[in-house]
Amino acid sequence: MDRRMDADRAALGRGAAGGVRRVAAARAALLPLLLYALPLGFLALFFFFPLGAILRLSVGVRTAVDADDLAYFMRVVGFSAWLGAASAALTLLVALPGAYMFARFRFPGAVALRALATVPFVLPTVVVAAAFGELLGPRGLLPAGLARLLPAGAPPLALERSIWLVLLAHIFFNYSIVLRIVGGFWAGIDVRLEQAAAVLGASRWRAFRYVTLPLLLPAIGAAALLVFIYCFASFSIVLILGGAQMATVEVEIYRQTAQMLRLDVASALALVQIAVTLLATMAYTRLQERTSLALAARGHGANARPPRTLGERLLIVANALLILLLIGTPLAALALRSLASADGTPTLAFYHALGQNTTRSLFFVPPLVAVRNSLLFAMATVALSLAVGVPAAYLLAQGRRGGWLTRVLDPLFTLPLGTSAVTLGLGYIVAFGAWGWQRSPLMVPVAHSLLAFPLVVRSLLPALRALDQRLREAARTLGASPLQVLRQIDLPLLAPAMLVGAVYAFTISLGDFGAVLLIGQNEYPTIPLVIYRFLGRPGGLNYGQAMALCTILMLVSLACFALLERARPPQAEL
């Protein structure tokens, strides 16, 4: 009898233990599913739903659009495409020699020069526009200096409201993209391929044309497409430097939304913008896959050598001067102007005035409040973008390269990269306007997190794929739970990549202008918005305060960039 009772108890114990194991296994399986559902749900609610609302509204345009309006909108789309293509071609023309220099030569100061050339990647577009306006605008340092040097009666340098000023700002802003994509790929191409061609009798030009150039073309195409995407959707630079006579699709979406109140027409334009950038993003993703495969040819830095000939030294000197002039001069002009009055007298008055209501206006917003708003939005963006970006990167890392999961999720997670802040702001007005969400302070970090999402995923993905799975398996063998593996194995190894993603999210939020302009401009002004308001008002004090805020924003961005460079893992894609 006792034996039978003991056997029953043992069976009950085994059954209970089996039930506990099944519950634990179910929980262990459910937790990853919930985590993976987080980024997909976030994209569905805050990205695809607003885009769907734009699509529905654009299909049923009720506003009367006559032939003149239609012809004007066609010209706007054509101008945006031309601006994107011209900016991509000019940026490649200016930056390719620099990419070759950094890929093939070692020389003193190369690290500092490369860091300076990469700075524009993290600078807010409002700061870039203000810097070029200060350097080459009607009150700029260069026209004033030339006027003093040239004889009386000589025609002044007049770049105000010209397309050349916009193109120069685009080259400045995208120079680092070409350096990173093409230069990084070029550094990985084995020089022994060209040496083998030379042994077979090929000249240097023929070796480059038939060996190196075909290998480089995917990287050049990827860089050109990325520059095209950014410049086709250019907003702040065209709005500030181009004036009323110049409009890209993005600028026209803003005007139709905020000034003309024609949301259906703005939605139709947004649909065109989304279609163009979607096609360009798909092509960019395909080309980037090809560059990723070929980069394994040889380690970075293995093909670089000191310059030997006079021509190689002249190439390095010319590129160094170009980087200093193109990137260093506008930023220096901006900082100098914030510290000097209109007649050149050194002063800190513009910085002191940032906390004063000199206009006595009831609607005045102290710039320091804008600084506080920007920092709060940026910190919320970091938290939210990591919360959705980390599970998305894990989900993407689970798939085999080239497998169906990667083919589906990779372009899906890259899509926000081709969507502008202005389009997102319009989507939130259309989709969430009936609920009143578009005026919620939470929508600003949500929009910023979507813009930062692809960069956070790209920052984490290489580190996740490089994780040694044997460490995780050993921890599980020793009895560690999934959360313990995550806390004690994954997080310490992923911390640098997470820091890089966090810095990207912080700088994107800090510099955003388009989303705040549409969905948070009155209640929650940020630094770029206050800069834009100061630039639009007459008076030297307003202009000086704009320069002071730009300088503060530039210094914060530079500090973030320094942190980014220090924390960047060697295998980082960005």
XYZ file of C-alpha atoms in Angstrom:
574
model
C 0.000 0.000 0.000
C 2.740 2.417 1.067
C 4.732 1.547 -2.029
C 1.722 2.272 -4.225
C 1.166 5.651 -2.527
C 4.818 6.524 -2.987
C 4.576 5.632 -6.678
C 1.477 7.809 -7.026
C 3.227 10.708 -5.314
C 6.244 10.286 -7.588
C 3.995 10.255 -10.667
C 2.218 13.371 -9.425
C 5.584 15.021 -8.793
C 6.820 14.158 -12.277
C 3.572 15.482 -13.727
C 3.836 18.702 -11.751
C 7.461 19.114 -12.722
C 6.555 18.487 -16.343
C 3.798 21.099 -16.094
C 6.200 23.648 -14.613
C 8.683 22.939 -17.396
C 5.970 23.329 -20.033
C 4.831 26.626 -18.508
C 8.424 27.832 -18.332
C 8.986 26.750 -21.927
C 5.796 28.508 -23.010
C 6.888 31.664 -21.199
C 10.353 31.420 -22.724
C 8.794 31.089 -26.188
C 6.222 33.823 -25.561
C 8.690 36.447 -24.364
C 10.662 36.626 -27.650
C 7.399 36.729 -29.607
C 6.201 39.686 -27.547
C 9.541 41.427 -27.940
C 9.559 40.838 -31.693
C 5.967 42.063 -31.955
C 6.973 45.381 -30.364
C 8.847 46.882 -33.358
C 6.353 45.444 -35.838
C 3.438 46.933 -33.886
C 5.269 50.235 -33.526
C 5.853 50.420 -37.283
C 2.273 49.381 -38.008
C 0.707 52.040 -35.761
C 3.048 54.996 -36.195
C 4.403 54.445 -39.705
C 2.128 52.396 -41.939
C -1.152 53.627 -40.464
C -0.306 57.336 -41.076
C 0.994 56.479 -44.548
C -2.243 54.598 -45.222
C -4.209 57.658 -44.099
C -2.197 59.784 -46.532
C -2.927 57.275 -49.292
C -6.664 57.312 -48.598
C -6.797 61.098 -48.537
C -4.700 61.476 -51.681
C -6.979 59.155 -53.653
C -9.997 61.321 -52.937
C -8.647 64.815 -53.598
C -11.593 67.190 -53.247
C -9.784 70.485 -53.559
C -10.127 72.004 -57.026
C -6.806 71.633 -58.826
C -6.714 73.422 -62.168
C -4.272 72.990 -65.002
C -1.967 75.698 -63.683
C -1.794 74.031 -60.269
C -1.080 70.685 -61.875
C 1.666 72.135 -64.063
C 3.177 73.817 -60.984
C 3.192 70.577 -58.998
C 4.809 68.757 -61.917
C 7.526 71.397 -61.975
C 8.040 70.942 -58.219
C 8.454 67.167 -58.612
C 10.782 67.681 -61.583
C 12.851 70.224 -59.677
C 13.148 67.871 -56.671
C 14.356 65.043 -58.923
C 16.794 67.362 -60.687
C 18.070 68.710 -57.352
C 18.572 65.193 -55.999
C 20.392 64.029 -59.144
C 22.554 67.170 -59.402
C 23.455 67.023 -55.714
C 24.386 63.328 -56.007
C 26.537 63.925 -59.120
C 28.322 66.951 -57.647
C 28.881 65.254 -54.286
C 30.440 62.239 -56.017
C 32.621 64.528 -58.134
C 33.912 66.374 -55.062
C 34.134 63.455 -52.612
C 35.507 60.572 -54.727
C 39.112 61.895 -54.675
C 38.839 62.118 -50.892
C 37.503 58.561 -50.718
C 40.485 57.390 -52.782
C 42.893 59.316 -50.545
C 41.620 57.802 -47.295
C 41.387 54.315 -48.837
C 44.868 54.117 -50.314
C 47.194 56.385 -48.281
C 48.493 56.709 -44.744
C 49.645 60.193 -43.798
C 49.989 62.371 -40.673
C 46.685 63.939 -39.621
C 44.557 61.455 -41.575
C 42.454 60.541 -38.524
C 41.708 64.177 -37.640
C 40.970 65.053 -41.272
C 38.623 62.093 -41.621
C 36.853 63.105 -38.404
C 36.379 66.665 -39.693
C 35.044 65.361 -43.012
C 32.512 63.187 -41.172
C 31.210 65.953 -38.892
C 28.385 67.099 -41.264
C 26.742 63.681 -40.922
C 25.532 64.594 -37.418
C 24.927 68.326 -37.901
C 21.311 69.564 -37.985
C 20.245 70.845 -41.397
C 19.156 74.149 -39.870
C 22.710 74.708 -38.624
C 24.146 73.859 -42.062
C 21.762 76.272 -43.781
C 22.561 79.049 -41.297
C 26.313 78.413 -41.658
C 26.241 78.762 -45.449
C 23.966 81.781 -45.180
C 26.466 83.417 -42.858
C 29.447 82.538 -45.066
C 28.004 83.279 -48.531
C 24.751 85.167 -47.907
C 24.225 88.916 -48.331
C 25.683 89.568 -44.846
C 28.249 86.809 -45.237
C 31.937 86.936 -44.457
C 33.101 85.967 -47.956
C 31.120 88.612 -49.937
C 32.189 91.267 -47.415
C 35.827 90.208 -47.648
C 35.776 90.170 -51.463
C 34.154 93.606 -51.523
C 37.088 94.977 -49.559
C 39.671 93.253 -51.778
C 38.167 93.856 -55.229
C 38.301 97.273 -56.903
C 35.331 99.587 -56.594
C 32.626 98.853 -59.168
C 33.403 95.128 -59.385
C 30.234 92.982 -59.343
C 29.617 91.563 -55.847
C 29.407 87.853 -55.118
C 25.631 87.362 -55.149
C 24.665 83.830 -54.123
C 21.627 84.790 -52.052
C 18.563 82.675 -52.910
C 20.521 80.935 -55.684
C 20.579 77.249 -56.536
C 24.363 77.249 -56.127
C 24.067 78.015 -52.437
C 21.640 75.092 -52.025
C 23.912 72.738 -53.990
C 26.953 73.766 -51.936
C 25.066 73.042 -48.716
C 24.006 69.640 -50.075
C 27.595 68.777 -51.004
C 28.711 69.812 -47.511
C 26.020 67.719 -45.896
C 26.536 64.564 -47.975
C 30.326 64.581 -48.407
C 30.735 62.222 -45.472
C 28.217 59.740 -46.925
C 30.409 59.177 -49.982
C 33.502 58.929 -47.808
C 31.934 56.302 -45.568
C 30.304 54.153 -48.246
C 32.718 54.409 -51.174
C 35.877 55.055 -49.135
C 35.134 52.187 -46.775
C 34.481 49.825 -49.670
C 37.516 51.034 -51.625
C 39.764 50.388 -48.611
C 38.661 46.738 -48.632
C 39.495 46.037 -52.290
C 42.717 44.092 -52.518
C 45.446 46.111 -54.292
C 46.971 42.847 -55.499
C 44.203 42.708 -58.123
C 45.511 45.910 -59.720
C 49.101 44.672 -59.312
C 48.221 41.468 -61.169
C 46.692 43.522 -63.986
C 49.870 45.621 -64.154
C 52.001 42.473 -64.401
C 49.856 41.454 -67.370
C 50.670 44.769 -69.099
C 47.751 46.981 -68.143
C 48.421 50.653 -67.500
C 47.232 52.244 -64.225
C 44.215 53.737 -65.980
C 43.252 50.418 -67.629
C 43.726 48.558 -64.349
C 41.442 51.060 -62.623
C 38.879 51.018 -65.427
C 38.659 47.236 -65.882
C 39.469 45.976 -62.355
C 38.769 48.533 -59.625
C 35.916 50.529 -61.146
C 33.610 47.537 -61.775
C 34.106 46.491 -58.144
C 33.437 50.049 -56.953
C 30.282 50.638 -58.968
C 27.835 49.102 -56.430
C 29.273 51.291 -53.657
C 29.204 54.388 -55.877
C 25.629 53.608 -56.869
C 24.595 53.055 -53.238
C 26.177 56.358 -52.159
C 24.583 58.230 -55.075
C 21.158 56.793 -54.274
C 21.441 57.698 -50.599
C 22.435 61.276 -51.466
C 19.575 61.411 -53.985
C 17.078 60.248 -51.339
C 18.226 62.878 -48.846
C 18.338 65.713 -51.393
C 15.069 64.806 -53.152
C 13.444 65.211 -49.726
C 15.470 68.301 -48.831
C 13.451 70.656 -46.666
C 15.307 72.924 -44.246
C 18.132 73.875 -46.595
C 15.781 74.738 -49.484
C 13.314 76.542 -47.190
C 16.010 78.735 -45.570
C 18.492 79.213 -48.422
C 16.181 78.940 -51.422
C 13.484 81.377 -50.394
C 9.931 81.600 -51.692
C 10.850 81.072 -55.363
C 12.304 77.586 -54.748
C 10.299 74.558 -53.620
C 10.959 70.844 -53.407
C 8.173 68.344 -52.838
C 8.840 68.523 -49.111
C 8.631 72.314 -49.012
C 5.409 72.223 -51.024
C 3.909 69.611 -48.672
C 4.614 71.955 -45.776
C 3.121 74.962 -47.574
C -0.007 73.078 -48.615
C -0.428 71.758 -45.044
C 0.461 74.707 -42.836
C -0.245 77.699 -45.075
C -2.884 76.616 -47.651
C -4.624 74.073 -45.337
C -5.120 71.728 -48.312
C -4.352 68.405 -46.647
C -5.594 66.330 -49.587
C -3.263 68.073 -52.041
C -0.409 67.755 -49.550
C -1.222 64.039 -49.202
C -1.081 63.555 -52.977
C 2.340 65.211 -53.054
C 3.463 63.090 -50.104
C 2.401 59.991 -52.011
C 4.654 60.986 -54.914
C 7.511 61.617 -52.507
C 7.012 58.239 -50.828
C 6.866 56.390 -54.174
C 10.097 57.951 -55.434
C 12.027 57.390 -52.217
C 10.654 53.860 -51.875
C 11.987 52.901 -55.303
C 15.327 54.547 -54.531
C 15.503 52.833 -51.117
C 14.841 49.406 -52.652
C 17.611 49.960 -55.177
C 19.901 51.205 -52.406
C 19.246 48.089 -50.307
C 20.087 45.813 -53.244
C 23.321 47.662 -53.951
C 24.294 47.694 -50.281
C 23.951 43.900 -50.137
C 26.440 43.610 -52.993
C 28.914 45.910 -51.228
C 28.606 43.908 -48.004
C 29.589 40.721 -49.803
C 32.631 42.160 -51.514
C 33.999 43.983 -48.467
C 35.263 40.716 -47.048
C 38.012 40.767 -49.657
C 40.662 42.291 -47.361
C 40.830 44.034 -44.016
C 40.554 47.799 -43.792
C 43.892 49.577 -43.690
C 45.757 46.643 -45.235
C 45.876 48.392 -48.637
C 46.950 51.847 -47.412
C 50.549 53.045 -47.738
C 52.466 56.329 -47.377
C 52.478 58.589 -50.481
C 55.569 58.099 -52.660
C 55.343 60.434 -55.619
C 54.864 64.186 -55.919
C 51.474 63.649 -57.554
C 50.266 61.571 -54.613
C 51.417 64.223 -52.128
C 49.701 66.965 -54.135
C 46.516 64.878 -54.172
C 46.568 64.670 -50.371
C 47.274 68.394 -49.945
C 44.507 69.358 -52.392
C 41.949 67.143 -50.671
C 42.962 68.383 -47.228
C 42.490 72.002 -48.354
C 39.150 71.137 -49.905
C 37.895 69.550 -46.667
C 39.083 72.523 -44.613
C 37.410 75.013 -46.975
C 34.205 73.067 -47.586
C 33.540 71.916 -44.036
C 35.694 73.967 -41.703
C 35.005 77.444 -43.133
C 31.180 77.562 -42.799
C 31.305 76.229 -39.241
C 34.035 78.712 -38.272
C 32.046 81.579 -39.824
C 29.010 80.560 -37.787
C 30.919 80.505 -34.496
C 32.703 83.802 -35.217
C 29.474 85.589 -36.088
C 27.888 84.510 -32.795
C 30.759 86.231 -30.972
C 30.833 89.499 -32.927
C 28.445 92.350 -33.582
C 27.582 93.542 -37.092
C 30.621 95.864 -37.155
C 32.964 93.078 -36.015
C 33.288 94.069 -32.347
C 33.708 91.008 -30.086
C 30.695 90.508 -27.830
C 28.778 87.923 -25.833
C 25.556 89.926 -26.019
C 23.798 87.374 -28.229
C 24.365 84.613 -25.684
C 23.239 86.841 -22.790
C 20.075 87.762 -24.724
C 18.997 84.135 -25.071
C 17.213 84.292 -21.725
C 15.639 87.740 -22.189
C 12.288 88.772 -23.682
C 13.561 91.858 -25.505
C 10.390 92.150 -27.622
C 8.054 92.208 -24.560
C 5.797 89.831 -26.478
C 3.271 87.710 -24.595
C 3.981 84.871 -27.030
C 7.738 85.020 -26.579
C 9.338 81.658 -25.843
C 12.744 81.954 -24.156
C 15.375 80.057 -26.149
C 16.432 78.295 -22.971
C 12.955 76.739 -22.843
C 13.559 75.512 -26.379
C 16.855 73.991 -25.219
C 14.997 72.200 -22.430
C 12.330 70.935 -24.853
C 14.978 69.694 -27.280
C 16.841 67.795 -24.579
C 13.658 66.207 -23.199
C 12.528 65.127 -26.668
C 15.996 63.782 -27.454
C 16.167 61.695 -24.267
C 12.678 60.294 -24.873
C 13.689 59.486 -28.448
C 16.751 57.579 -27.264
C 14.684 55.481 -24.864
C 11.953 54.739 -27.398
C 14.211 54.057 -30.378
C 16.286 51.587 -28.338
C 13.130 49.919 -27.004
C 11.938 49.150 -30.536
C 15.306 49.048 -32.320
C 16.984 46.388 -30.161
C 14.229 43.728 -30.646
C 14.099 44.591 -34.352
C 17.845 44.027 -34.688
C 17.539 40.715 -32.795
C 14.732 39.646 -35.119
C 16.749 40.556 -38.195
C 19.856 38.808 -36.852
C 17.878 35.564 -36.432
C 17.453 35.250 -40.188
C 20.053 33.829 -42.508
C 21.605 36.350 -44.885
C 19.709 36.084 -48.144
C 16.933 34.073 -46.463
C 13.261 34.952 -46.711
C 13.137 36.525 -43.234
C 16.000 38.864 -44.021
C 14.617 39.678 -47.478
C 11.275 40.690 -45.954
C 12.382 42.449 -42.790
C 15.476 44.256 -44.055
C 13.659 46.596 -46.502
C 10.735 46.834 -44.053
C 12.979 48.174 -41.301
C 14.802 50.456 -43.766
C 11.628 52.104 -45.094
C 11.514 54.944 -42.511
C 14.940 56.003 -43.791
C 13.308 57.178 -47.023
C 10.420 58.954 -45.325
C 10.888 62.551 -44.341
C 9.927 64.200 -41.083
C 7.526 66.485 -42.945
C 5.659 63.523 -44.447
C 5.502 61.873 -41.041
C 4.150 65.074 -39.508
C 1.501 65.291 -42.222
C 0.624 61.630 -41.666
C 0.124 62.223 -37.940
C -2.147 65.209 -38.630
C -4.239 63.183 -41.085
C -4.295 59.903 -39.127
C -4.477 61.114 -35.531
C -6.079 64.524 -35.989
C -9.573 63.257 -35.142
C -8.248 61.876 -31.855
C -6.208 64.984 -30.999
C -3.004 62.969 -30.796
C -1.084 65.156 -33.243
C -0.742 67.887 -30.594
C 0.434 65.499 -27.900
C 4.036 66.076 -26.784
C 4.565 62.316 -27.107
C 4.137 62.417 -30.884
C 7.379 64.365 -31.384
C 9.676 61.672 -29.871
C 7.574 59.028 -31.635
C 8.251 60.699 -35.005
C 11.922 61.151 -34.124
C 12.214 57.505 -33.064
C 10.881 56.393 -36.435
C 13.496 58.517 -38.200
C 16.228 57.054 -35.968
C 14.912 53.485 -36.096
C 16.804 52.324 -39.250
C 20.085 53.764 -37.941
C 19.664 52.096 -34.542
C 18.998 48.744 -36.232
C 21.988 49.192 -38.567
C 24.214 50.056 -35.606
C 23.246 46.930 -33.683
C 22.999 44.383 -36.485
C 26.740 43.817 -37.161
C 27.449 43.466 -33.431
C 24.617 40.955 -33.042
C 25.798 38.906 -35.998
C 29.334 38.924 -34.599
C 28.225 37.563 -31.212
C 29.896 34.266 -30.432
C 26.974 31.873 -30.000
C 29.166 29.488 -28.023
C 29.190 31.959 -25.116
C 25.407 31.993 -24.983
C 25.163 28.206 -25.305
C 27.714 27.748 -22.522
C 25.709 30.077 -20.262
C 22.506 28.131 -20.998
C 24.300 24.850 -20.296
C 25.295 26.218 -16.898
C 21.639 26.940 -16.127
C 21.312 30.614 -17.056
C 17.831 31.804 -17.984
C 17.266 33.791 -21.222
C 17.136 37.028 -19.226
C 20.411 36.176 -17.479
C 22.010 35.441 -20.852
C 20.731 38.772 -22.122
C 21.932 40.692 -19.060
C 25.300 39.032 -18.518
C 26.387 38.008 -22.046
C 24.592 40.056 -24.698
C 24.318 43.501 -23.115
C 28.006 43.911 -22.154
C 29.060 42.896 -25.677
C 26.383 45.031 -27.371
C 26.886 48.120 -25.210
C 29.172 49.994 -27.688
C 26.781 49.390 -30.594
C 23.820 50.440 -28.445
C 25.666 53.601 -27.485
C 26.241 54.379 -31.173
C 22.548 53.871 -31.905
C 21.599 56.039 -28.924
C 23.855 58.859 -30.096
C 22.328 58.695 -33.588
C 18.846 58.886 -32.088
C 19.856 61.791 -29.843
C 21.380 63.842 -32.675
C 18.470 63.152 -35.051
C 15.978 64.341 -32.456
C 18.088 67.355 -31.524
C 18.371 68.515 -35.139
C 14.914 67.691 -36.472
C 13.052 70.613 -37.925
C 10.304 69.244 -40.194
C 8.278 67.149 -37.730
C 8.333 69.792 -34.982
C 7.338 72.483 -37.481
C 4.127 70.588 -38.260
C 3.101 68.868 -35.039
C 4.654 70.770 -32.160
C 5.556 74.265 -33.242
C 3.526 76.386 -30.842
C 3.293 74.328 -27.699
C 6.732 72.748 -27.666
C 9.276 74.778 -29.687
C 12.721 73.257 -30.041
C 16.104 74.781 -30.844
C 15.857 74.411 -34.678
C 12.378 75.950 -34.649
C 13.498 78.960 -32.586
C 16.509 79.391 -34.898
C 14.152 79.462 -37.906
C 11.972 82.078 -36.204
C 14.988 84.267 -35.366
C 16.264 84.028 -38.953
C 12.877 85.169 -40.263
C 12.776 88.304 -38.110
C 14.544 91.567 -38.943
C 17.201 93.047 -36.693
C 20.782 92.309 -35.782
C 19.904 90.977 -32.331
C 17.572 88.313 -33.741
C 20.184 87.259 -36.288
C 22.900 87.155 -33.626
C 20.734 85.052 -31.324
C 20.114 82.641 -34.208
C 23.877 82.351 -34.692
C 24.394 81.804 -30.949
C 21.787 79.025 -30.842
C 23.270 77.464 -33.987
C 26.692 77.476 -32.349
C 25.331 75.818 -29.208
C 23.566 73.194 -31.292
C 26.714 72.661 -33.361
C 28.870 72.172 -30.250
C 26.414 69.665 -28.769
C 26.365 67.786 -32.102
C 30.165 67.786 -32.224
C 30.304 66.382 -28.703
C 27.881 63.643 -29.764
C 30.026 62.971 -32.807
C 33.153 62.594 -30.671
C 31.290 60.122 -28.463
C 30.062 58.327 -31.571
C 33.561 57.924 -32.988
C 34.907 56.714 -29.659
C 32.170 54.126 -29.148
C 31.862 52.912 -32.737
C 32.611 49.153 -32.970
C 35.126 48.117 -35.665
C 32.486 46.117 -37.559
C 29.927 48.956 -37.568
C 28.071 49.542 -40.835
C 27.511 53.263 -40.083
